[in-house]
């Protein structure tokens, strides 16, 4: 069966520090991968998506970047965090047909202080 | 642009009763998917039910069912025999095909469901 792992679960970082959140998927190949951010009490906003290795598309301009160095690995990064980067970050994968919807990771709560 | 609207920020239901959560969407596509996701306090996103737009029959998953009105662009979720474990934030989502390939789920702002004894 397919599983998705996301870490760390919680992170407190000072303003100006770098960020690296990692997400890996097991049990499938060539998944579509996604990074979402959820602000407190609000819905989910798509940040990045990837349909293959090295293929990254950004949905909104921001202080973050994403990379996909391997087929089942998706990384969210920042060189210098801002206070506004605080939030709950969710990684997700789907098959190309989306017949089964998205499967989400357990999320990372990021607090920038 | 496709949008998803959930007009009920909060809903309450008595245990064992039935509750309906509303969702409307805007699209010019004729073929698409709609989803309901549940987010309990753990914040794990859990797929509840999905509906293919080309299917006239409403989807059902145990105590969860939808009322899909394609012409009205309405996609409500009905929870029967509500249980304490149903308490969560519920998100309606619409699947959009991206120009670069892949798919994107556009989410509504959510409805917080409280289940009371």
mmCIF file of C-alpha atoms in Angstrom, chain A residues 32 34 36 38-46 49 51 55 57 59 87-88 90 94-107 109, chain B residues 6 33 35 37 39 41-47 50 52 54 89 91 93-110:
data_model
loop_
_atom_site.group_PDB
_atom_site.id
_atom_site.type_symbol
_atom_site.label_atom_id
_atom_site.label_comp_id
_atom_site.label_asym_id
_atom_site.label_seq_id
_atom_site.Cartn_x
_atom_site.Cartn_y
_atom_site.Cartn_z
ATOM 1 C CA UNK A 32 2.064 13.956 -8.541
ATOM 2 C CA UNK A 34 2.031 18.885 -3.761
ATOM 3 C CA UNK A 36 -0.038 23.127 0.677
ATOM 4 C CA UNK A 38 -2.907 26.137 5.891
ATOM 5 C CA UNK A 39 -3.064 29.374 7.843
ATOM 6 C CA UNK A 40 -4.797 29.273 11.235
ATOM 7 C CA UNK A 41 -8.556 28.783 10.841
ATOM 8 C CA UNK A 42 -8.434 28.888 7.060
ATOM 9 C CA UNK A 43 -8.472 26.593 4.069
ATOM 10 C CA UNK A 44 -5.563 25.115 2.197
ATOM 11 C CA UNK A 45 -3.533 27.086 -0.309
ATOM 12 C CA UNK A 46 -1.494 25.265 -2.933
ATOM 13 C CA UNK A 49 3.176 20.981 -7.389
ATOM 14 C CA UNK A 51 4.493 16.045 -12.025
ATOM 15 C CA UNK A 55 9.582 19.621 -12.570
ATOM 16 C CA UNK A 57 5.436 24.662 -10.634
ATOM 17 C CA UNK A 59 1.186 28.669 -7.631
ATOM 18 C CA UNK A 87 1.653 28.008 9.351
ATOM 19 C CA UNK A 88 0.760 24.398 8.903
ATOM 20 C CA UNK A 90 0.953 19.695 4.245
ATOM 21 C CA UNK A 94 -1.961 11.766 -6.110
ATOM 22 C CA UNK A 95 -1.922 9.476 -9.079
ATOM 23 C CA UNK A 96 -2.112 11.141 -12.469
ATOM 24 C CA UNK A 97 -5.728 10.148 -12.819
ATOM 25 C CA UNK A 98 -6.717 11.445 -9.377
ATOM 26 C CA UNK A 99 -9.219 8.624 -9.103
ATOM 27 C CA UNK A 100 -8.435 8.255 -5.445
ATOM 28 C CA UNK A 101 -8.105 11.900 -4.548
ATOM 29 C CA UNK A 102 -5.137 13.208 -2.673
ATOM 30 C CA UNK A 103 -3.377 11.453 0.183
ATOM 31 C CA UNK A 104 -1.939 13.881 2.682
ATOM 32 C CA UNK A 105 1.011 13.652 5.027
ATOM 33 C CA UNK A 106 0.573 14.361 8.712
ATOM 34 C CA UNK A 107 1.748 17.954 8.346
ATOM 35 C CA UNK A 109 3.523 23.050 12.181
ATOM 36 C CA UNK B 6 -18.612 26.913 2.080
ATOM 37 C CA UNK B 33 -14.260 15.683 -9.533
ATOM 38 C CA UNK B 35 -14.345 15.819 -2.789
ATOM 39 C CA UNK B 37 -12.186 16.001 3.292
ATOM 40 C CA UNK B 39 -9.639 17.352 9.286
ATOM 41 C CA UNK B 41 -7.924 18.021 15.723
ATOM 42 C CA UNK B 42 -4.866 15.962 14.730
ATOM 43 C CA UNK B 43 -4.967 18.023 11.493
ATOM 44 C CA UNK B 44 -4.571 14.919 9.350
ATOM 45 C CA UNK B 45 -6.553 15.390 6.129
ATOM 46 C CA UNK B 46 -8.811 12.406 5.525
ATOM 47 C CA UNK B 47 -10.761 11.768 2.334
ATOM 48 C CA UNK B 50 -15.707 11.835 -3.878
ATOM 49 C CA UNK B 52 -17.391 12.320 -10.486
ATOM 50 C CA UNK B 54 -20.333 12.693 -15.150
ATOM 51 C CA UNK B 89 -13.324 20.616 10.140
ATOM 52 C CA UNK B 91 -13.469 20.883 3.535
ATOM 53 C CA UNK B 93 -12.694 20.558 -2.752
ATOM 54 C CA UNK B 94 -12.820 20.778 -6.540
ATOM 55 C CA UNK B 95 -10.313 19.143 -8.861
ATOM 56 C CA UNK B 96 -8.762 21.425 -11.458
ATOM 57 C CA UNK B 97 -6.555 20.280 -14.317
ATOM 58 C CA UNK B 98 -3.365 22.330 -14.420
ATOM 59 C CA UNK B 99 -1.834 23.636 -17.656
ATOM 60 C CA UNK B 100 1.535 22.191 -16.709
ATOM 61 C CA UNK B 101 0.043 18.781 -16.091
ATOM 62 C CA UNK B 102 -1.080 17.264 -12.843
ATOM 63 C CA UNK B 103 -4.093 18.207 -10.827
ATOM 64 C CA UNK B 104 -4.900 20.786 -8.223
ATOM 65 C CA UNK B 105 -7.485 20.605 -5.500
ATOM 66 C CA UNK B 106 -9.071 23.957 -4.740
ATOM 67 C CA UNK B 107 -10.489 23.966 -1.230
ATOM 68 C CA UNK B 108 -13.281 25.849 0.424
ATOM 69 C CA UNK B 109 -12.671 27.621 3.718
ATOM 70 C CA UNK B 110 -14.145 24.775 5.728
#
